[in-house]
Amino acid sequence: MDRSWSARLAKSSWNRGTCQCCLSNRIQPLVVIQLDKKILPETKKWLISKIQEAELLVHPGEDDEGDMILLSISHCTLLHSAETLGLSKIYHNGEVMPFSITDRENFSNAANDEDFVTLAEKQYIIKQRLDHLKTLEEESIPGWPMNKKILKGELIFRKLVKQGLVKKIYPLHDVVKLKAFATQWYTEISLAIPTDDIHSYFGTPIAFYFSFLVFYTWSMVPPAVMGGLLYLMPWDSLIGYITLAIFNVIWSTVVLELWKRRSAELAYNWGTLLLKSNFEEPRPSYWGPLGKNPVTRRQEPYYPSWKRKVRMWLVSGPLVCALLGLSVIGMVAFFWFERLMKYYYKQTPCFLTLPLIYLPSIVHTLYTDLMNRFYKGVAERLTEWENHRVESSFQNFYTLKIIVFTFFNSFAVLFHIAFFKQDLQLLQKRLASLLIVSQVINQCTETLIPYMKERLFPLPGKKQSKDDPDIDKIHYQGQMTTCAGLFGEYIELFLQFGYLSFFSCVYPLTGALLLLNNLTEIRTDALKFCRIFQKPFAVPAANIGIWQSAFEMLGLVSVISNCFLILMLPQMTTYCQNNEIDNKTVLFLAIVLEQALIFLKIIIAFGIPDEPEWVRIKVAQIEFQSFQALKQQKQGL
Amino acid sequence: MDRSWSARLAKSSWNRGTCQCCLSNRIQPLVVIQLDKKILPETKKWLISKIQEAELLVHPGEDDEGDMILLSISHCTLLHSAETLGLSKIYHNGEVMPFSITDRENFSNAANDEDFVTLAEKQYIIKQRLDHLKTLEEESIPGWPMNKKILKGELIFRKLVKQGLVKKIYPLHDVVKLKAFATQWYTEISLAIPTDDIHSYFGTPIAFYFSFLVFYTWSMVPPAVMGGLLYLMPWDSLIGYITLAIFNVIWSTVVLELWKRRSAELAYNWGTLLLKSNFEEPRPSYWGPLGKNPVTRRQEPYYPSWKRKVRMWLVSGPLVCALLGLSVIGMVAFFWFERLMKYYYKQTPCFLTLPLIYLPSIVHTLYTDLMNRFYKGVAERLTEWENHRVESSFQNFYTLKIIVFTFFNSFAVLFHIAFFKQDLQLLQKRLASLLIVSQVINQCTETLIPYMKERLFPLPGKKQSKDDPDIDKIHYQGQMTTCAGLFGEYIELFLQFGYLSFFSCVYPLTGALLLLNNLTEIRTDALKFCRIFQKPFAVPAANIGIWQSAFEMLGLVSVISNCFLILMLPQMTTYCQNNEIDNKTVLFLAIVLEQALIFLKIIIAFGIPDEPEWVRIKVAQIEFQSFQALKQQKQGL
């Protein structure tokens, strides 16, 4: 058998799509379908023929095991998909316009540039075409038992994955492109990251995440300086703490508003600002009786939105609340159990009863972990069951559920310590341990351990068999860790933002510690995505989605937290005693301060427009031109 | 001289516009320009020729005094203007679509129906054409001193009004149309008002106002019932008051959210939902160096928005705050002065010192009135100076300034009594007097007095000279009271809403009294607009503008007010004493309740979509079709 497989890739063993107009001689494999090892040749052949129906380029990937299919896509098909997706590209006059295939000559480089549609977009388009592949008639699959059939209209790949025939589908790294920007990205200490390269290579969500991370790190400088000064200087006074609290509230509002503007700029440049979820294709798993989409008039499943709302408000909502309740009950039980054990230990302190002290923590940790896993499963299944039409809204509602739960689990204990136990020293200790210990552990488990593991125990494919390096590389990528989405990354920032905006007036060093952490975080995250993770698929997005609102919600809650934490400062107590101010007056002043700060937040949020002027004008231009075009089109009919 | 002027109107003494294709034999005068009595015939002739340049139909209005010009507009010109304005009309498939002149055959009745463009829209279009009438070259006016010239590009009518040559411009009532719906409207007791007739006759702002008024009156039923029960029943307890407070907060949120939905429905049906202020023509008084509008690419003055923002934040904002400060100082001085006078009177109570007691009130009333007038003038001039591009944004920012001031002036005293004096009995008395006495006075001064005046002392034109009733009617309309806008009407509802949502837990009858008031208000307001006021010009609008936000702001503040008013109830004090609850705990509970209610408000506002599903889909359809059309148009180029 001819082993120079890479040579074969270059030749014409690709089963070409119907479009013959734009194939170059060398086709680059973009996506891999990993099949079950036991697949029969006739089944594979059938599958390849099906994939060709999706107008994709297929290579049977005839390696030793024959369990791979390589996919690519022709330039024409790409352009068609780019239009359907509603992507915007650069027009000949330099403006970003919704791409139109019939008008392709007027878009810069649409006809000839391979990178007109970015790598990430190409791979997403292939994935989407596979996901939406349906059978037109009931069909039996060659090499399968006769009774296992694919029904009419069933999604082929969903079925094959469920049956275990398709193991996974993953996009391939493009080592040359990656090397061109990645090394500089994760080694240089400067905060300038190659955002546009990240966008075209990894796609908008990851590019948004890294842009946000860098923006957020920069924005951490003022609170770090303020907090550091307050910590070091002799003016460690009540005024200092109050100033820090007010500063925090203003800072968090301004930062989030400025990010919205930055985000709109990025989305405009990346051609996703005009994406409308209304016009998107539905998710593959969206179901309902076949009908017409009322907006686009395309045929697709139709599920009335009031039914979804009923499910969300009457089932998901109460269930989430119940699980939150369970988690709170767990916490209360833990506190009670801990006190009880301490009491027992005090009565007969010996090394047999010593474990009793640690028992509550262990049980509670186990309980929390169990609850976490259980909740995640429930949240995903609930959101799936709510039957959202588009991926972005599915993601938003799933994320929302997790955010609420994480918020409770992470901050309930701290709030308990702050406002019920009113033990500020314990709170400071907890914060310090969370900020220092947890962060170090996180960075290690997230990056160092997988990295070391990979170095010490290289995966079988890593050792390149010299006669066919290409195929080995593909195999190797299939065995890399799969990226679990940006969820964990955002949650980390979310918790940070919470610690900083809620409690920094108790522990002013928070800002500085977080700044330090984020400076390394930018590098380790980059390393993860470039070296450790399989390349993920990326859905084009117009912003960071629900995370914006989640961070804003933290900002709002932080007003309450800050105002009442100040009341509990020992400096406050001393001040009140010295000046003979009674409890009620102080509480009243705190309320007034709170309302004033919330009012200030509203004014700031209102005062800073969500989009920079130039973006607003560009978007209005396109809207205006569209309206004009609609009128003129009507005339033509 | 032939006095059968009405006969002449029907004939062809109209100076026709350039469009000759669609003139019927009988032209109805729509708008009147009232000239100065001393105007020279050559000046009037020149003016008529200028108006013809605006493609309007002109009748020299040769009555006895010769001081009128009558205007009308041809159907073709109307259609062109309807497109430029961005009005939507009913398409042949029954949907509301942005009107396009080139596609007019596909709009129902566009070609033949006189009422395709409503009376209100016609009159607005004529007004707009007059307002935008400019000189192309420097011109001297016949019959004017040679040195008084109209400069190049100057707005002709602005100049003429300033010079006193044009006294007023007013639209004419159409008595037949008005009678068809008006009598039923202001005499029947049912709450169903002929909204669509009001819309086509008076225009969107007035139709929105009356729809809102009816909606709001209906929505007053639950709090009236709740409050009434609480007032009459034996369960006049703490629980009752707390329930009423919570109910009020939820009620105000739900009502405002539901109105948003209703408003979107109305705007869709009236064809104004898709109006975009970006695409509008600028206000006549908008100034700046001539440039291109970046969105529409039309030539117009260009004034950068950052300059406007600088003016708003650095000049208008501080000035408004300073004037508010003056008003607060006035109030404080009044309280101090009153106490001082009472003290003097107590020392030597005789009838010489008796006037001293009333002096502070008189001085304060005078001061407030003076401040009010001064502030209104300043607010208008400031907003003009901020140089807003479109009328709606000018109106919004002007209204905002007045709202803030009115809010302070009307509620500061009540808040002072409630939270500083903590005198709930005085508060109740004040509310009762405000609700009963003020409302009665208001209804009288607003409607009855002008109505009676008109009956008792008919204006000269009212007595119809039998030989030419038409011309007398026109004269008569010119002498009717001019409508000062909907400002006063909304302010009344705004104050009501404030009384109800802020203080109803102190004075539960508020709801019932307001319900009663509004039931008459609907009639008296209708009477005012149909019989007493000159017909006003109406700018097409997509909603009630800034009033929506103003009412929402009241709702938010009401949470604070309600939570802390409960603390001061005598029932609360008794309850705390009986159960030995200390001040601090109660205050703390109030804060928790407040935060919980605000959270609830956010959830409700988030849970009720701003537009009904069907409107959302219609709008998305048009947007989608526009995007598609844009792509296809590009292809055609």
mmCIF file of C-alpha atoms in Angstrom, chain A residues 36-328:
data_model
loop_
_atom_site.group_PDB
_atom_site.id
_atom_site.type_symbol
_atom_site.label_atom_id
_atom_site.label_comp_id
_atom_site.label_asym_id
_atom_site.label_seq_id
_atom_site.Cartn_x
_atom_site.Cartn_y
_atom_site.Cartn_z
ATOM 1 C CA ASP A 36 -15.965 3.650 14.489
ATOM 2 C CA LYS A 37 -13.108 1.247 13.766
ATOM 3 C CA LYS A 38 -15.514 -1.545 12.911
ATOM 4 C CA ILE A 39 -17.291 0.350 10.164
ATOM 5 C CA LEU A 40 -17.904 -1.670 6.985
ATOM 6 C CA PRO A 41 -16.571 -0.301 3.683
ATOM 7 C CA GLU A 42 -20.080 -0.170 2.172
ATOM 8 C CA THR A 43 -21.371 1.901 5.079
ATOM 9 C CA LYS A 44 -18.485 4.309 4.674
ATOM 10 C CA LYS A 45 -19.150 4.552 0.965
ATOM 11 C CA TRP A 46 -22.809 5.305 1.617
ATOM 12 C CA LEU A 47 -21.860 7.972 4.156
ATOM 13 C CA ILE A 48 -19.479 9.621 1.704
ATOM 14 C CA SER A 49 -22.194 9.748 -0.930
ATOM 15 C CA LYS A 50 -24.517 11.373 1.599
ATOM 16 C CA ILE A 51 -21.934 13.974 2.521
ATOM 17 C CA GLN A 52 -21.509 14.838 -1.120
ATOM 18 C CA GLU A 53 -25.183 15.732 -1.156
ATOM 19 C CA ALA A 54 -24.288 18.511 1.275
ATOM 20 C CA GLU A 55 -21.989 19.894 -1.435
ATOM 21 C CA LEU A 56 -18.872 19.182 0.553
ATOM 22 C CA LEU A 57 -15.583 17.861 -0.751
ATOM 23 C CA VAL A 58 -14.840 14.448 0.673
ATOM 24 C CA HIS A 59 -11.637 12.451 0.905
ATOM 25 C CA PRO A 60 -12.041 8.844 2.051
ATOM 26 C CA GLY A 61 -8.896 9.213 4.163
ATOM 27 C CA GLU A 62 -7.472 5.827 3.295
ATOM 28 C CA ASP A 63 -5.052 5.429 6.156
ATOM 29 C CA ASP A 64 -4.179 2.109 7.765
ATOM 30 C CA GLU A 65 -7.377 1.813 9.711
ATOM 31 C CA GLY A 66 -9.757 3.448 7.266
ATOM 32 C CA ASP A 67 -11.750 5.030 10.054
ATOM 33 C CA MET A 68 -11.517 8.654 8.915
ATOM 34 C CA ILE A 69 -13.220 10.862 6.422
ATOM 35 C CA LEU A 70 -11.619 14.188 5.534
ATOM 36 C CA LEU A 71 -13.770 17.112 4.491
ATOM 37 C CA SER A 72 -13.216 20.328 2.665
ATOM 38 C CA ILE A 73 -15.414 22.805 0.845
ATOM 39 C CA SER A 74 -15.247 24.567 -2.489
ATOM 40 C CA HIS A 75 -14.966 28.329 -2.701
ATOM 41 C CA CYS A 76 -18.361 28.685 -4.424
ATOM 42 C CA THR A 77 -20.205 26.709 -1.792
ATOM 43 C CA LEU A 78 -18.476 28.754 0.884
ATOM 44 C CA LEU A 79 -19.657 32.005 -0.623
ATOM 45 C CA HIS A 80 -23.221 30.732 -0.817
ATOM 46 C CA SER A 81 -23.096 29.711 2.833
ATOM 47 C CA ALA A 82 -21.550 33.001 3.892
ATOM 48 C CA GLU A 83 -24.585 34.762 2.416
ATOM 49 C CA THR A 84 -27.082 32.427 4.067
ATOM 50 C CA LEU A 85 -25.366 32.873 7.418
ATOM 51 C CA GLY A 86 -25.688 36.628 7.033
ATOM 52 C CA LEU A 87 -21.970 37.337 7.397
ATOM 53 C CA SER A 88 -20.755 40.787 6.480
ATOM 54 C CA LYS A 89 -17.554 41.356 4.543
ATOM 55 C CA ILE A 90 -15.541 44.314 3.304
ATOM 56 C CA TYR A 91 -17.118 46.025 0.303
ATOM 57 C CA HIS A 92 -15.081 47.653 -2.450
ATOM 58 C CA ASN A 93 -15.626 51.077 -0.860
ATOM 59 C CA GLY A 94 -14.052 49.876 2.375
ATOM 60 C CA GLU A 95 -17.290 49.525 4.317
ATOM 61 C CA VAL A 96 -18.486 46.310 5.893
ATOM 62 C CA MET A 97 -21.673 45.113 4.131
ATOM 63 C CA PRO A 98 -23.836 41.995 4.362
ATOM 64 C CA PHE A 99 -22.265 39.627 1.839
ATOM 65 C CA SER A 100 -24.273 38.794 -1.253
ATOM 66 C CA ILE A 101 -23.189 36.111 -3.701
ATOM 67 C CA THR A 102 -24.702 37.846 -6.699
ATOM 68 C CA ASP A 103 -22.734 40.960 -5.869
ATOM 69 C CA ARG A 104 -19.473 39.176 -5.135
ATOM 70 C CA GLU A 105 -17.395 41.187 -7.610
ATOM 71 C CA ASN A 106 -17.884 44.257 -5.466
ATOM 72 C CA PHE A 107 -16.548 42.655 -2.302
ATOM 73 C CA SER A 108 -12.810 42.970 -1.896
ATOM 74 C CA ASN A 109 -11.084 39.719 -2.792
ATOM 75 C CA ALA A 110 -14.228 37.609 -2.771
ATOM 76 C CA ALA A 111 -13.382 35.959 -6.056
ATOM 77 C CA ASN A 112 -9.776 35.004 -5.529
ATOM 78 C CA ASP A 113 -8.712 35.218 -1.899
ATOM 79 C CA GLU A 114 -8.757 31.892 -0.107
ATOM 80 C CA ASP A 115 -9.095 33.680 3.209
ATOM 81 C CA PHE A 116 -12.091 35.801 2.222
ATOM 82 C CA VAL A 117 -14.072 33.422 4.354
ATOM 83 C CA THR A 118 -11.921 32.797 7.405
ATOM 84 C CA LEU A 119 -10.709 29.376 8.494
ATOM 85 C CA ALA A 120 -13.041 29.401 11.496
ATOM 86 C CA GLU A 121 -16.009 30.317 9.317
ATOM 87 C CA LYS A 122 -15.137 27.604 6.790
ATOM 88 C CA GLN A 123 -15.035 24.941 9.458
ATOM 89 C CA TYR A 124 -18.252 26.178 11.041
ATOM 90 C CA ILE A 125 -19.976 26.105 7.658
ATOM 91 C CA ILE A 126 -18.862 22.512 7.076
ATOM 92 C CA LYS A 127 -20.089 21.534 10.541
ATOM 93 C CA GLN A 128 -23.424 23.199 9.925
ATOM 94 C CA ARG A 129 -23.882 21.454 6.590
ATOM 95 C CA LEU A 130 -23.172 18.097 8.217
ATOM 96 C CA ASP A 131 -25.518 18.850 11.110
ATOM 97 C CA HIS A 132 -28.401 19.746 8.817
ATOM 98 C CA LEU A 133 -27.932 16.747 6.507
ATOM 99 C CA LYS A 134 -31.298 15.005 6.275
ATOM 100 C CA THR A 135 -32.702 11.985 4.487
ATOM 101 C CA LEU A 136 -35.340 12.800 1.921
ATOM 102 C CA GLU A 137 -36.859 9.313 2.077
ATOM 103 C CA GLU A 138 -36.784 6.529 4.617
ATOM 104 C CA GLU A 139 -33.541 4.744 3.978
ATOM 105 C CA SER A 140 -31.756 1.649 5.210
ATOM 106 C CA ILE A 141 -28.023 1.973 5.611
ATOM 107 C CA PRO A 142 -25.780 -0.509 3.775
ATOM 108 C CA GLY A 143 -24.011 -2.786 6.251
ATOM 109 C CA TRP A 144 -26.629 -2.132 8.922
ATOM 110 C CA PRO A 145 -29.315 -4.451 10.222
ATOM 111 C CA MET A 146 -32.404 -4.059 8.044
ATOM 112 C CA ASN A 147 -34.635 -2.946 10.902
ATOM 113 C CA LYS A 148 -32.434 0.009 11.776
ATOM 114 C CA LYS A 149 -33.539 2.605 9.344
ATOM 115 C CA ILE A 150 -33.163 6.331 9.026
ATOM 116 C CA LEU A 151 -36.608 7.847 8.895
ATOM 117 C CA LYS A 152 -37.696 10.490 6.432
ATOM 118 C CA GLY A 153 -36.405 13.897 7.414
ATOM 119 C CA GLU A 154 -34.231 12.551 10.214
ATOM 120 C CA LEU A 155 -30.894 14.224 10.834
ATOM 121 C CA ILE A 156 -28.293 11.736 9.597
ATOM 122 C CA PHE A 157 -25.346 12.729 11.748
ATOM 123 C CA ARG A 158 -27.355 12.972 14.931
ATOM 124 C CA LYS A 159 -28.453 9.373 14.344
ATOM 125 C CA LEU A 160 -24.969 8.127 13.454
ATOM 126 C CA VAL A 161 -23.419 9.733 16.533
ATOM 127 C CA LYS A 162 -26.142 8.245 18.704
ATOM 128 C CA GLN A 163 -25.519 4.811 17.188
ATOM 129 C CA GLY A 164 -21.793 5.126 17.834
ATOM 130 C CA LEU A 165 -20.913 4.910 14.158
ATOM 131 C CA VAL A 166 -19.453 8.402 14.139
ATOM 132 C CA LYS A 167 -17.095 8.890 17.075
ATOM 133 C CA LYS A 168 -16.379 12.554 16.678
ATOM 134 C CA ILE A 169 -16.192 15.416 14.244
ATOM 135 C CA TYR A 170 -13.403 17.912 14.719
ATOM 136 C CA PRO A 171 -11.846 20.769 12.780
ATOM 137 C CA LEU A 172 -8.144 20.632 11.983
ATOM 138 C CA HIS A 173 -5.483 23.079 13.060
ATOM 139 C CA ASP A 174 -3.593 24.853 10.320
ATOM 140 C CA VAL A 175 -0.111 24.731 11.774
ATOM 141 C CA VAL A 176 1.366 27.282 9.373
ATOM 142 C CA LYS A 177 -1.311 29.864 10.074
ATOM 143 C CA LEU A 178 -1.243 29.181 13.783
ATOM 144 C CA LYS A 179 2.522 29.566 14.037
ATOM 145 C CA ALA A 180 2.357 32.905 12.239
ATOM 146 C CA PHE A 181 0.660 34.593 15.181
ATOM 147 C CA ALA A 182 0.531 32.199 18.120
ATOM 148 C CA THR A 183 4.088 32.153 19.438
ATOM 149 C CA GLN A 184 4.230 35.907 19.704
ATOM 150 C CA TRP A 185 0.800 35.832 21.372
ATOM 151 C CA TYR A 186 1.575 33.516 24.247
ATOM 152 C CA THR A 187 5.166 34.451 24.860
ATOM 153 C CA GLU A 188 5.317 38.226 24.611
ATOM 154 C CA ILE A 189 4.536 40.123 27.775
ATOM 155 C CA SER A 190 2.857 43.053 26.027
ATOM 156 C CA LEU A 191 -0.910 43.245 26.380
ATOM 157 C CA ALA A 192 -1.442 43.682 22.635
ATOM 158 C CA ILE A 193 -2.818 40.421 21.315
ATOM 159 C CA PRO A 194 -3.347 39.662 17.616
ATOM 160 C CA THR A 195 -7.157 39.964 17.877
ATOM 161 C CA ASP A 196 -7.880 39.827 14.171
ATOM 162 C CA ASP A 197 -5.727 36.761 13.648
ATOM 163 C CA ILE A 198 -7.447 35.049 16.539
ATOM 164 C CA HIS A 199 -10.770 35.967 15.002
ATOM 165 C CA SER A 200 -10.024 34.508 11.613
ATOM 166 C CA TYR A 201 -8.344 31.421 13.013
ATOM 167 C CA PHE A 202 -10.489 30.569 16.054
ATOM 168 C CA GLY A 203 -13.712 32.443 15.274
ATOM 169 C CA THR A 204 -15.642 35.243 16.963
ATOM 170 C CA PRO A 205 -16.483 33.719 20.375
ATOM 171 C CA ILE A 206 -12.852 33.000 21.226
ATOM 172 C CA ALA A 207 -11.698 36.303 19.770
ATOM 173 C CA PHE A 208 -14.344 38.060 21.875
ATOM 174 C CA TYR A 209 -13.215 36.189 24.957
ATOM 175 C CA PHE A 210 -9.590 37.186 24.543
ATOM 176 C CA SER A 211 -10.463 40.772 23.670
ATOM 177 C CA PHE A 212 -12.603 40.929 26.771
ATOM 178 C CA LEU A 213 -9.863 39.360 28.882
ATOM 179 C CA VAL A 214 -7.309 41.930 27.727
ATOM 180 C CA PHE A 215 -9.771 44.804 28.105
ATOM 181 C CA TYR A 216 -10.678 43.585 31.551
ATOM 182 C CA THR A 217 -7.053 43.202 32.576
ATOM 183 C CA TRP A 218 -6.315 46.775 31.537
ATOM 184 C CA SER A 219 -9.372 47.967 33.389
ATOM 185 C CA MET A 220 -8.085 46.243 36.528
ATOM 186 C CA VAL A 221 -5.241 48.747 36.813
ATOM 187 C CA PRO A 222 -7.180 51.595 38.509
ATOM 188 C CA PRO A 223 -8.719 49.450 41.296
ATOM 189 C CA ALA A 224 -5.364 47.720 41.793
ATOM 190 C CA VAL A 225 -3.642 51.087 42.259
ATOM 191 C CA MET A 226 -6.434 52.460 44.454
ATOM 192 C CA GLY A 227 -6.565 49.344 46.606
ATOM 193 C CA GLY A 228 -2.797 49.090 46.826
ATOM 194 C CA LEU A 229 -2.546 52.687 48.014
ATOM 195 C CA LEU A 230 -5.238 52.140 50.592
ATOM 196 C CA TYR A 231 -3.461 49.017 51.824
ATOM 197 C CA LEU A 232 -0.012 50.561 52.080
ATOM 198 C CA MET A 233 -0.640 54.169 52.996
ATOM 199 C CA PRO A 234 -1.233 55.491 56.476
ATOM 200 C CA TRP A 235 -4.668 56.871 55.405
ATOM 201 C CA ASP A 236 -6.205 53.491 56.137
ATOM 202 C CA SER A 237 -9.259 55.332 57.375
ATOM 203 C CA LEU A 238 -13.011 55.270 57.048
ATOM 204 C CA ILE A 239 -12.908 57.923 54.327
ATOM 205 C CA GLY A 240 -10.488 55.746 52.382
ATOM 206 C CA TYR A 241 -12.819 52.763 52.484
ATOM 207 C CA ILE A 242 -15.869 54.789 51.540
ATOM 208 C CA THR A 243 -13.956 56.335 48.644
ATOM 209 C CA LEU A 244 -12.888 52.863 47.496
ATOM 210 C CA ALA A 245 -16.483 51.600 47.635
ATOM 211 C CA ILE A 246 -17.837 54.529 45.617
ATOM 212 C CA PHE A 247 -14.939 54.247 43.225
ATOM 213 C CA ASN A 248 -15.681 50.551 42.708
ATOM 214 C CA VAL A 249 -19.292 51.196 41.831
ATOM 215 C CA ILE A 250 -18.419 53.864 39.278
ATOM 216 C CA TRP A 251 -15.521 51.836 37.926
ATOM 217 C CA SER A 252 -17.586 48.701 37.321
ATOM 218 C CA THR A 253 -20.292 50.673 35.502
ATOM 219 C CA VAL A 254 -17.883 52.585 33.297
ATOM 220 C CA VAL A 255 -15.849 49.484 32.419
ATOM 221 C CA LEU A 256 -18.904 47.503 31.334
ATOM 222 C CA GLU A 257 -20.271 50.389 29.281
ATOM 223 C CA LEU A 258 -16.936 50.930 27.567
ATOM 224 C CA TRP A 259 -16.706 47.225 26.804
ATOM 225 C CA LYS A 260 -20.094 47.361 25.098
ATOM 226 C CA ARG A 261 -18.693 50.033 22.790
ATOM 227 C CA ARG A 262 -15.496 48.114 22.161
ATOM 228 C CA SER A 263 -17.517 44.991 21.517
ATOM 229 C CA ALA A 264 -19.688 46.774 18.931
ATOM 230 C CA GLU A 265 -16.544 47.981 17.159
ATOM 231 C CA LEU A 266 -15.054 44.499 17.061
ATOM 232 C CA ALA A 267 -18.302 42.949 15.865
ATOM 233 C CA TYR A 268 -18.585 45.526 13.103
ATOM 234 C CA ASN A 269 -15.056 44.849 11.910
ATOM 235 C CA TRP A 270 -15.560 41.099 12.075
ATOM 236 C CA GLY A 271 -18.802 41.360 10.111
ATOM 237 C CA THR A 272 -21.068 39.910 12.785
ATOM 238 C CA LEU A 273 -22.722 43.051 14.181
ATOM 239 C CA LEU A 274 -25.600 42.774 11.725
ATOM 240 C CA LEU A 275 -26.230 39.071 12.390
ATOM 241 C CA LYS A 276 -29.878 38.725 13.328
ATOM 242 C CA SER A 277 -30.869 35.639 15.209
ATOM 243 C CA ASN A 278 -34.266 35.905 13.509
ATOM 244 C CA PHE A 279 -32.736 35.203 10.135
ATOM 245 C CA GLU A 280 -30.505 32.352 11.285
ATOM 246 C CA GLU A 281 -31.057 28.716 10.417
ATOM 247 C CA PRO A 282 -32.529 26.812 13.354
ATOM 248 C CA ARG A 283 -30.436 24.468 15.504
ATOM 249 C CA PRO A 284 -30.370 20.882 14.263
ATOM 250 C CA SER A 285 -32.139 19.646 17.374
ATOM 251 C CA TYR A 286 -34.912 22.262 17.132
ATOM 252 C CA TRP A 287 -38.123 20.363 16.599
ATOM 253 C CA GLY A 288 -41.771 20.935 15.911
ATOM 254 C CA PRO A 289 -44.268 20.250 13.156
ATOM 255 C CA LEU A 290 -42.897 21.396 9.791
ATOM 256 C CA GLY A 291 -44.111 24.873 8.942
ATOM 257 C CA LYS A 292 -42.964 28.115 7.424
ATOM 258 C CA ASN A 293 -40.732 30.480 9.318
ATOM 259 C CA PRO A 294 -42.917 33.595 9.515
ATOM 260 C CA VAL A 295 -39.959 35.900 8.950
ATOM 261 C CA THR A 296 -37.791 34.273 6.311
ATOM 262 C CA ARG A 297 -40.593 32.162 4.806
ATOM 263 C CA ARG A 298 -38.186 29.231 4.644
ATOM 264 C CA GLN A 299 -39.599 25.811 5.425
ATOM 265 C CA GLU A 300 -38.492 24.649 8.855
ATOM 266 C CA PRO A 301 -39.929 23.231 12.078
ATOM 267 C CA TYR A 302 -42.243 25.651 13.819
ATOM 268 C CA TYR A 303 -42.607 25.751 17.583
ATOM 269 C CA PRO A 304 -44.708 28.611 18.958
ATOM 270 C CA SER A 305 -42.800 30.842 21.322
ATOM 271 C CA TRP A 306 -45.572 30.972 23.923
ATOM 272 C CA LYS A 307 -45.112 27.244 24.499
ATOM 273 C CA ARG A 308 -41.428 27.836 25.092
ATOM 274 C CA LYS A 309 -42.266 30.602 27.518
ATOM 275 C CA VAL A 310 -44.668 28.376 29.419
ATOM 276 C CA ARG A 311 -41.927 25.763 29.728
ATOM 277 C CA MET A 312 -39.410 28.348 30.875
ATOM 278 C CA TRP A 313 -41.577 30.090 33.459
ATOM 279 C CA LEU A 314 -43.600 27.177 34.765
ATOM 280 C CA VAL A 315 -41.073 24.341 34.680
ATOM 281 C CA SER A 316 -37.486 25.520 34.288
ATOM 282 C CA GLY A 317 -37.854 28.476 36.631
ATOM 283 C CA PRO A 318 -39.366 26.601 39.588
ATOM 284 C CA LEU A 319 -36.996 23.636 39.102
ATOM 285 C CA VAL A 320 -33.951 25.893 39.132
ATOM 286 C CA CYS A 321 -35.270 27.612 42.258
ATOM 287 C CA ALA A 322 -35.838 24.240 43.943
ATOM 288 C CA LEU A 323 -32.273 23.141 43.207
ATOM 289 C CA LEU A 324 -30.965 26.473 44.487
ATOM 290 C CA GLY A 325 -32.979 25.809 47.615
ATOM 291 C CA LEU A 326 -31.351 22.397 48.014
ATOM 292 C CA SER A 327 -27.962 24.008 47.710
ATOM 293 C CA VAL A 328 -28.826 26.621 50.358
#
